[in-house]
mmCIF file of C-alpha atoms in Angstrom:
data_model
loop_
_atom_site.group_PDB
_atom_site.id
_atom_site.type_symbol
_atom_site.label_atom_id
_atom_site.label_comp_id
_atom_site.label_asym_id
_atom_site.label_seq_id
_atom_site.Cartn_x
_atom_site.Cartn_y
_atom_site.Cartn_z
ATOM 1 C CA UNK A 1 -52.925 -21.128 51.144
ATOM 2 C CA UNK A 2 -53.371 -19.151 47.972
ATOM 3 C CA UNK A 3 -56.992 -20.088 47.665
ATOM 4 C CA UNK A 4 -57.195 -17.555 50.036
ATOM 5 C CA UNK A 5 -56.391 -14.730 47.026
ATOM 6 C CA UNK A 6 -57.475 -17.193 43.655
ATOM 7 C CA UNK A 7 -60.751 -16.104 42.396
ATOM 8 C CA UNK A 8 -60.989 -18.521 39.398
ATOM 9 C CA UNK A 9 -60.534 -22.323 40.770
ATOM 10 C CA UNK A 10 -64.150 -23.244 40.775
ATOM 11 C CA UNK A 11 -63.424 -27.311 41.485
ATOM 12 C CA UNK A 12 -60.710 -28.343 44.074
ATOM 13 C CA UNK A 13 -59.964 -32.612 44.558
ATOM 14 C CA UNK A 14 -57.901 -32.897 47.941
ATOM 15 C CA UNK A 15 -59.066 -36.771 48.221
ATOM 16 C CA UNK A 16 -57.022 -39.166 49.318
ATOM 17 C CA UNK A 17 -54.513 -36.405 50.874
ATOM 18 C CA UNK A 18 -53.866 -37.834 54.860
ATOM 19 C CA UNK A 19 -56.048 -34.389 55.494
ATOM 20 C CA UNK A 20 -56.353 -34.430 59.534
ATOM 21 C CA UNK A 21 -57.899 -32.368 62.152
ATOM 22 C CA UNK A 22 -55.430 -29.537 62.119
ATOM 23 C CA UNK A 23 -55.839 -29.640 57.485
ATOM 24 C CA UNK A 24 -59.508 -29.566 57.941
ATOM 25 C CA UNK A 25 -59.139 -26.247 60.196
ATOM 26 C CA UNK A 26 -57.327 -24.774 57.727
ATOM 27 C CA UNK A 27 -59.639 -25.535 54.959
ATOM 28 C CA UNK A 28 -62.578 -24.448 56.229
ATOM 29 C CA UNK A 29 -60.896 -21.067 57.689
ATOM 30 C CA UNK A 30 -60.318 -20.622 53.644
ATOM 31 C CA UNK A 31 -63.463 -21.830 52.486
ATOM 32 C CA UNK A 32 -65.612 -19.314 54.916
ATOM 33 C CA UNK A 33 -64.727 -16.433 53.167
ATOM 34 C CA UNK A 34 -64.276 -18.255 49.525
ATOM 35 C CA UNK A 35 -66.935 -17.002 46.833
ATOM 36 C CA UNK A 36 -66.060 -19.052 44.095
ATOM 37 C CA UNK A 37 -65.409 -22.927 44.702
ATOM 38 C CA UNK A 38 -68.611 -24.437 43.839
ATOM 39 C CA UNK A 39 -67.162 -28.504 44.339
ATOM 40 C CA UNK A 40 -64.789 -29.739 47.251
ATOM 41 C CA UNK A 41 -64.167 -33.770 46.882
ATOM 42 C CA UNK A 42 -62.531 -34.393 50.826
ATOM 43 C CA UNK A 43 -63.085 -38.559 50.646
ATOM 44 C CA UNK A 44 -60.577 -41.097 51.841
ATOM 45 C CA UNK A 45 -59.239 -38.529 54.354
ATOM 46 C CA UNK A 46 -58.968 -39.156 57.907
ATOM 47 C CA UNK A 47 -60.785 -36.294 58.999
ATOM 48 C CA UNK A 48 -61.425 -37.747 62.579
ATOM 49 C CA UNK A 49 -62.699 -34.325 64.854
ATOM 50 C CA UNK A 50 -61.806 -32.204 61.484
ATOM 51 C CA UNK A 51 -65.660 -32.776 60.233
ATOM 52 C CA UNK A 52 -66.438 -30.377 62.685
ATOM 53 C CA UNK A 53 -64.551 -27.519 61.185
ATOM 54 C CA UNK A 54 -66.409 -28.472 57.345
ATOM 55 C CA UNK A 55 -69.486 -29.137 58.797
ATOM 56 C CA UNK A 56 -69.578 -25.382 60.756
ATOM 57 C CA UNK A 57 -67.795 -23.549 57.567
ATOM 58 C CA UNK A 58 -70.544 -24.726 55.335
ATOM 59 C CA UNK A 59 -73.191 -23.542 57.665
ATOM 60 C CA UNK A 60 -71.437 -19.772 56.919
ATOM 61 C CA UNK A 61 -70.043 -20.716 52.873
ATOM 62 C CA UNK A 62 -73.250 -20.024 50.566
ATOM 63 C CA UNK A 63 -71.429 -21.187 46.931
ATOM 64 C CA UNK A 64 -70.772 -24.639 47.499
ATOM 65 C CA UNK A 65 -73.253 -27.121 45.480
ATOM 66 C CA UNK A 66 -71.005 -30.139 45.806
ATOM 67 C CA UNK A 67 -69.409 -31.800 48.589
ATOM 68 C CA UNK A 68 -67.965 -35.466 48.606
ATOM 69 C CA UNK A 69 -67.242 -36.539 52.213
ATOM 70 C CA UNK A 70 -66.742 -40.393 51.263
ATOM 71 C CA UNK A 71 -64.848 -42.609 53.465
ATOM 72 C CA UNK A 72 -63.554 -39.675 55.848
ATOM 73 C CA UNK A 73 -64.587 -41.333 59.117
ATOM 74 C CA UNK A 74 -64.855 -44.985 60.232
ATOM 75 C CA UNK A 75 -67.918 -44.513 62.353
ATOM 76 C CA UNK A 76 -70.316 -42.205 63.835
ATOM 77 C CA UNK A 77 -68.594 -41.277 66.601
ATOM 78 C CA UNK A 78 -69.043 -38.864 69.033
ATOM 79 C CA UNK A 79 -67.299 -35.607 69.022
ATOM 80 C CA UNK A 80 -66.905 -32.901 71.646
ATOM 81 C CA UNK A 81 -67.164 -29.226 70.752
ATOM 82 C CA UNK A 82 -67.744 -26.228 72.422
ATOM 83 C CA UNK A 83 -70.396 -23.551 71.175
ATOM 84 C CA UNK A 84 -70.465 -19.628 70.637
ATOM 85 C CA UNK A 85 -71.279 -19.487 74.952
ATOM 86 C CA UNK A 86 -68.239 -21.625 76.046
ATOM 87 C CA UNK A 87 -70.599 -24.795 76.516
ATOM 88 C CA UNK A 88 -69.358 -28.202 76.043
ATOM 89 C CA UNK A 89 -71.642 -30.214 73.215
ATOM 90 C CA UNK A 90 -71.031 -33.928 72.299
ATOM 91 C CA UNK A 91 -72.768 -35.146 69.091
ATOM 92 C CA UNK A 92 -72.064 -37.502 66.774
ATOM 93 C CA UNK A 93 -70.713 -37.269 63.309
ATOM 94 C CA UNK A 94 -74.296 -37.443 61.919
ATOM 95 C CA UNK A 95 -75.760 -35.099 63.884
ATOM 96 C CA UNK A 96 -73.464 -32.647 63.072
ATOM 97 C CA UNK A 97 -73.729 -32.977 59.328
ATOM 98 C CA UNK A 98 -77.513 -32.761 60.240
ATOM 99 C CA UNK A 99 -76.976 -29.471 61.659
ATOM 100 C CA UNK A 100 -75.232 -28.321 59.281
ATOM 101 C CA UNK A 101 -78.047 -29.542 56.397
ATOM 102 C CA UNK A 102 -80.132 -27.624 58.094
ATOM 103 C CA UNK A 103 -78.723 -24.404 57.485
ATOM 104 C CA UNK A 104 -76.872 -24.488 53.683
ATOM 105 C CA UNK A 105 -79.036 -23.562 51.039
ATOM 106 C CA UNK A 106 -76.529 -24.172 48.544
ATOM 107 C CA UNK A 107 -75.541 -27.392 48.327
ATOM 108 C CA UNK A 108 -77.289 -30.074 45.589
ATOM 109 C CA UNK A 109 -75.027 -32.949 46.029
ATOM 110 C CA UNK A 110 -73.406 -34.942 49.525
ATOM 111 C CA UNK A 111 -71.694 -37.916 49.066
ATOM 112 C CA UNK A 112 -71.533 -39.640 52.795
ATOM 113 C CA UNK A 113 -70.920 -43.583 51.307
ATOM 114 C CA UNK A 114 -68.717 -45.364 53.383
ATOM 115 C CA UNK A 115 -68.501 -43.935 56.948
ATOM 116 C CA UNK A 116 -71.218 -46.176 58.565
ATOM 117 C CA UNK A 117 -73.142 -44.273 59.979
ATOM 118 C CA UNK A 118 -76.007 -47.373 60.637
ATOM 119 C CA UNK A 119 -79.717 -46.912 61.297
ATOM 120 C CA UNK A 120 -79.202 -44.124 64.013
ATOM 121 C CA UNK A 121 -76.879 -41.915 62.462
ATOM 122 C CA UNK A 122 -79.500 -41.826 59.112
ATOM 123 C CA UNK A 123 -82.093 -40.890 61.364
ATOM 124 C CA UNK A 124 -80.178 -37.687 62.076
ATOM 125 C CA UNK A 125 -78.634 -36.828 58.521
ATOM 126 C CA UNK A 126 -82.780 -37.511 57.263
ATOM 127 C CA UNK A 127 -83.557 -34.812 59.899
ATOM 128 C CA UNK A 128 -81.431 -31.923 58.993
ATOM 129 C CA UNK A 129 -82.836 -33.057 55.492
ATOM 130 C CA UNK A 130 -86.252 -32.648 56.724
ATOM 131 C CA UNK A 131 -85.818 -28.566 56.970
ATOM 132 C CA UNK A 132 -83.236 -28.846 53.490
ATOM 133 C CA UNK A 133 -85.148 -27.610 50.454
ATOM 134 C CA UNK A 134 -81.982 -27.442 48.003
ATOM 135 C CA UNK A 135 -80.318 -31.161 48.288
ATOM 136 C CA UNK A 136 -81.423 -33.505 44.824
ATOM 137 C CA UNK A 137 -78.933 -36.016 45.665
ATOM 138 C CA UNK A 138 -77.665 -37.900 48.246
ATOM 139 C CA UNK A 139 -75.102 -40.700 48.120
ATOM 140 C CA UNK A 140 -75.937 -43.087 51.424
ATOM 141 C CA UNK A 141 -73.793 -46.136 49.963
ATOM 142 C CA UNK A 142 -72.211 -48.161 51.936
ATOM 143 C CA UNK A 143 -73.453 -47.501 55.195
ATOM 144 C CA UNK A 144 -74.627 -50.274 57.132
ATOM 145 C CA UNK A 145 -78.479 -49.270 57.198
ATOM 146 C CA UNK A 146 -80.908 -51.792 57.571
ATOM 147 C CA UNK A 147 -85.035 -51.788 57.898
ATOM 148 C CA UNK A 148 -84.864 -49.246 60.738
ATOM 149 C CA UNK A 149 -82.644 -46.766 58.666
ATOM 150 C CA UNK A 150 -85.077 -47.344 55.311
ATOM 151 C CA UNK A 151 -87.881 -47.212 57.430
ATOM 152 C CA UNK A 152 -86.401 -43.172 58.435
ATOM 153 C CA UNK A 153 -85.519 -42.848 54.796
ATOM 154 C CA UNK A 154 -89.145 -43.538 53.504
ATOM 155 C CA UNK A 155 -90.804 -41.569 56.219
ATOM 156 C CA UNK A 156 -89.060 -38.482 55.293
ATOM 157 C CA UNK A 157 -89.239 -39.348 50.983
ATOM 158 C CA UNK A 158 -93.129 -39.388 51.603
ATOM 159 C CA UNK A 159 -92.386 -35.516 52.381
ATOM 160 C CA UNK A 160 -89.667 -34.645 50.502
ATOM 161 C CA UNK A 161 -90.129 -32.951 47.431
ATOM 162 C CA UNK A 162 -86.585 -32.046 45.918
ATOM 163 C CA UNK A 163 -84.189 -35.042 46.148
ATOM 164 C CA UNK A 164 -84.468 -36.815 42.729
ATOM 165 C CA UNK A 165 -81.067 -39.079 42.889
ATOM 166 C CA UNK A 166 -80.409 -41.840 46.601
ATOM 167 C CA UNK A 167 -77.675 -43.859 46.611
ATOM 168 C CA UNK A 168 -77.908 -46.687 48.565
ATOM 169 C CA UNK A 169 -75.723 -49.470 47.700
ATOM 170 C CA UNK A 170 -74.035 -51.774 49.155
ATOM 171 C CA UNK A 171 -76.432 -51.656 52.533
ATOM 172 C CA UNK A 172 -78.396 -53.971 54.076
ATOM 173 C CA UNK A 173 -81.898 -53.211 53.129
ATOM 174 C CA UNK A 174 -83.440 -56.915 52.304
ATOM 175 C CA UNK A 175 -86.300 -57.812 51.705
ATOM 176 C CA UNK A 176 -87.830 -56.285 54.484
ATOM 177 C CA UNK A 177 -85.903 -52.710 53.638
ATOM 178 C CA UNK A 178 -86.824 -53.095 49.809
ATOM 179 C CA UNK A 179 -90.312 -53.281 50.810
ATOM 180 C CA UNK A 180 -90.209 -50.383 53.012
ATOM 181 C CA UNK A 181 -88.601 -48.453 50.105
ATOM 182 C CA UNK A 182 -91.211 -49.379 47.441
ATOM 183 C CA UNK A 183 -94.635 -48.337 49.772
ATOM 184 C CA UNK A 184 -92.924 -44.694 50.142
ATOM 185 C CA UNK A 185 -92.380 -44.538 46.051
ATOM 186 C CA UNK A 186 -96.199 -45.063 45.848
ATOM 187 C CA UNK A 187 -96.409 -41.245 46.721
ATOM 188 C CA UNK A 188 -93.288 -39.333 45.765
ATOM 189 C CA UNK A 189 -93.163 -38.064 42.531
ATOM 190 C CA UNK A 190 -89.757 -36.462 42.307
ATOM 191 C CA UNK A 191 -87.063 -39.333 42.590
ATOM 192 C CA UNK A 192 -85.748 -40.464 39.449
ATOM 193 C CA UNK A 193 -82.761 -42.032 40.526
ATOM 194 C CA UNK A 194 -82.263 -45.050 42.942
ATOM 195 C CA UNK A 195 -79.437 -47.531 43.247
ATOM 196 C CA UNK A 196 -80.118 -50.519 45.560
ATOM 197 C CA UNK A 197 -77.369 -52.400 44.251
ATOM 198 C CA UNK A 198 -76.171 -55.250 46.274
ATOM 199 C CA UNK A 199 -78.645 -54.682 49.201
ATOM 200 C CA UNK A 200 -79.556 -58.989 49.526
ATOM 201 C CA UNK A 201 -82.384 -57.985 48.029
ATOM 202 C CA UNK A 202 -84.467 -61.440 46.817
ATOM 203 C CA UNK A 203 -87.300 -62.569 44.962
ATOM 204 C CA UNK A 204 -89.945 -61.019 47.423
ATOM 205 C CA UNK A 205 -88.615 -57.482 47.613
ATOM 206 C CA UNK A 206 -88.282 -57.542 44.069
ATOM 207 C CA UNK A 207 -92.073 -58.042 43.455
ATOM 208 C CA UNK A 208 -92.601 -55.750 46.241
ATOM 209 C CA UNK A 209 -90.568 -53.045 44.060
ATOM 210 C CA UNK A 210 -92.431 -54.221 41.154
ATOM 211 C CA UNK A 211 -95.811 -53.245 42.925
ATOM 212 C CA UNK A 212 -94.566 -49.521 43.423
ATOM 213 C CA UNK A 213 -93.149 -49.463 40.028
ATOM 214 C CA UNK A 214 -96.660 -50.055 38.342
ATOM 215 C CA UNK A 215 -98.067 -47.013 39.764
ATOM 216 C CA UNK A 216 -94.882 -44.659 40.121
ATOM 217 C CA UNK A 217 -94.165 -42.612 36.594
ATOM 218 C CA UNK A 218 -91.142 -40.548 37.344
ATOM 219 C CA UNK A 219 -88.350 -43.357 38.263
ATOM 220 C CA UNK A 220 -86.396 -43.415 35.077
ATOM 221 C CA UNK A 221 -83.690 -45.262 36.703
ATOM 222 C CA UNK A 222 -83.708 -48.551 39.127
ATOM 223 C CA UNK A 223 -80.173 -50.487 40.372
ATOM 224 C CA UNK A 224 -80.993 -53.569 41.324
ATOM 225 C CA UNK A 225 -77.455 -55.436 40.229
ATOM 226 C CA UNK A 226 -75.821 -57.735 42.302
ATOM 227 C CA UNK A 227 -78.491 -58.581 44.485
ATOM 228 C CA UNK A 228 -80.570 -62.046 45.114
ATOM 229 C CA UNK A 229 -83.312 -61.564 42.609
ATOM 230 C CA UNK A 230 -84.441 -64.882 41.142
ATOM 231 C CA UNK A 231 -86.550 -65.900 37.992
ATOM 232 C CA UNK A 232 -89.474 -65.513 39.854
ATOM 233 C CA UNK A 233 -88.233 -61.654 41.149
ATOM 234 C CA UNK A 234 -86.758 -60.934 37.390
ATOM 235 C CA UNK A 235 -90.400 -61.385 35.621
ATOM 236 C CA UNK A 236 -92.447 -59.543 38.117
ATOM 237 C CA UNK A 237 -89.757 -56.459 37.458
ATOM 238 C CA UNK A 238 -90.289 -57.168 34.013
ATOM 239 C CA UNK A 239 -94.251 -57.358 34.187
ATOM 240 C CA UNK A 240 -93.842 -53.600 35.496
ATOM 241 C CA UNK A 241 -92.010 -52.115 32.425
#
């Protein structure tokens, strides 16, 4: 490919390509020794096993800031592997995007929306976040996480001290979620960003939001369109501002 030789592309948009497996290989073969590509958008491609291959470039690349993996898998599967000593390993998707977290220092902004992941496979992207001290956003749309997923999310936001922008729309948070999400924005002060955006959020996790609003001063931006939120919910939101 002549990436391979080009020195000046800083922003390359393969999405929506049919990029496979055997693509993905060849991308991240390029992208190991690249020094200058500081965005790659890969979403809506099939990447099926390919993740592997971005996942374990990234771990060596240390100029990407931006990486958009959107709608590249259907669900967290599990993939097979083999390691540097000839062992077999089977993780899941997840894990090994939470493996890979763990070791970039580079990158600022992951898009995962749309490859439902659910509850568990949160659990393990939150972990490799857990050791991450350069991410400040994270796009988590679209999903399929629930209360047990939030309940990871706001467990490791009580810690976290660099994401300022989660996307989470288009989940399944509820009330139950929302209110998980609001007692963890009593004590983080960095986010100022969150979209909860058609999440069947009602009346209840709306004053629960409320509650944590009164007391949090860095959110500068709240998405709660397109969810269940009465009268009732809409004045205790606006009681908060």
């Amino acid at each position: 490919m002549a990436l391979r030789s080009n020195s000046t592309v800083r922003s390359i948009n393969l999405s929506s390509n049919q990029i496979k497996k055997e693509e993905a290989q060849s991308i991240s073969e390029i992208l190991k020794n690249n020094t200058t590509i500081t965005s790659i958008n890969l979403s809506y491609n099939p990447l099926g096993d390919g993740i592997l291959f971005i996942t374990e470039c990234l771990k060596l690349n240390s100029t990407i800031t931006s990486i958009n993996l959107s709608k590249c898998f259907k669900s967290d599967t599990i993939i097979a592997s083999i390691d540097h000593s000839g062992n077999q390993i089977k993780n899941t998707i997840s894990q090994f995007i939470s493996e890979c977290l763990k070791l970039n220092s580079t990158i600022r902004s992951i898009d995962i929306s749309g490859n439902q992941v659910g509850n568990e496979g949160v659990h393990d992207i939150l972990e490799g976040l857990k050791s991450n001290s350069t991410i400040t956003s994270l796009n988590l749309s679209d999903n399929q996480i629930g209360k047990p997923g939030t309940q990871s999310f706001s467990e490791f936001l009580k810690l976290n001290s660099t994401i300022t922008s989660i996307d989470l729309y288009l989940n399944q948070l509820k009330n139950e979620g929302a209110q998980v999400i609001s007692e963890c924005l009593l004590s983080n002060s960095t986010i100022t960003s969150i979209n909860l955006c058609e999440n069947k959020i009602g009346n209840e996790g709306a004053q629960f939001l409320a509650e944590a609003l009164k007391f949090n001063s860095t959110i500068t931006s709240l998405d709660l369109s397109e969810n269940q939120i009465h009268k009732e919910g809409a004045l205790s939101i606006a009681d908060c501002l």
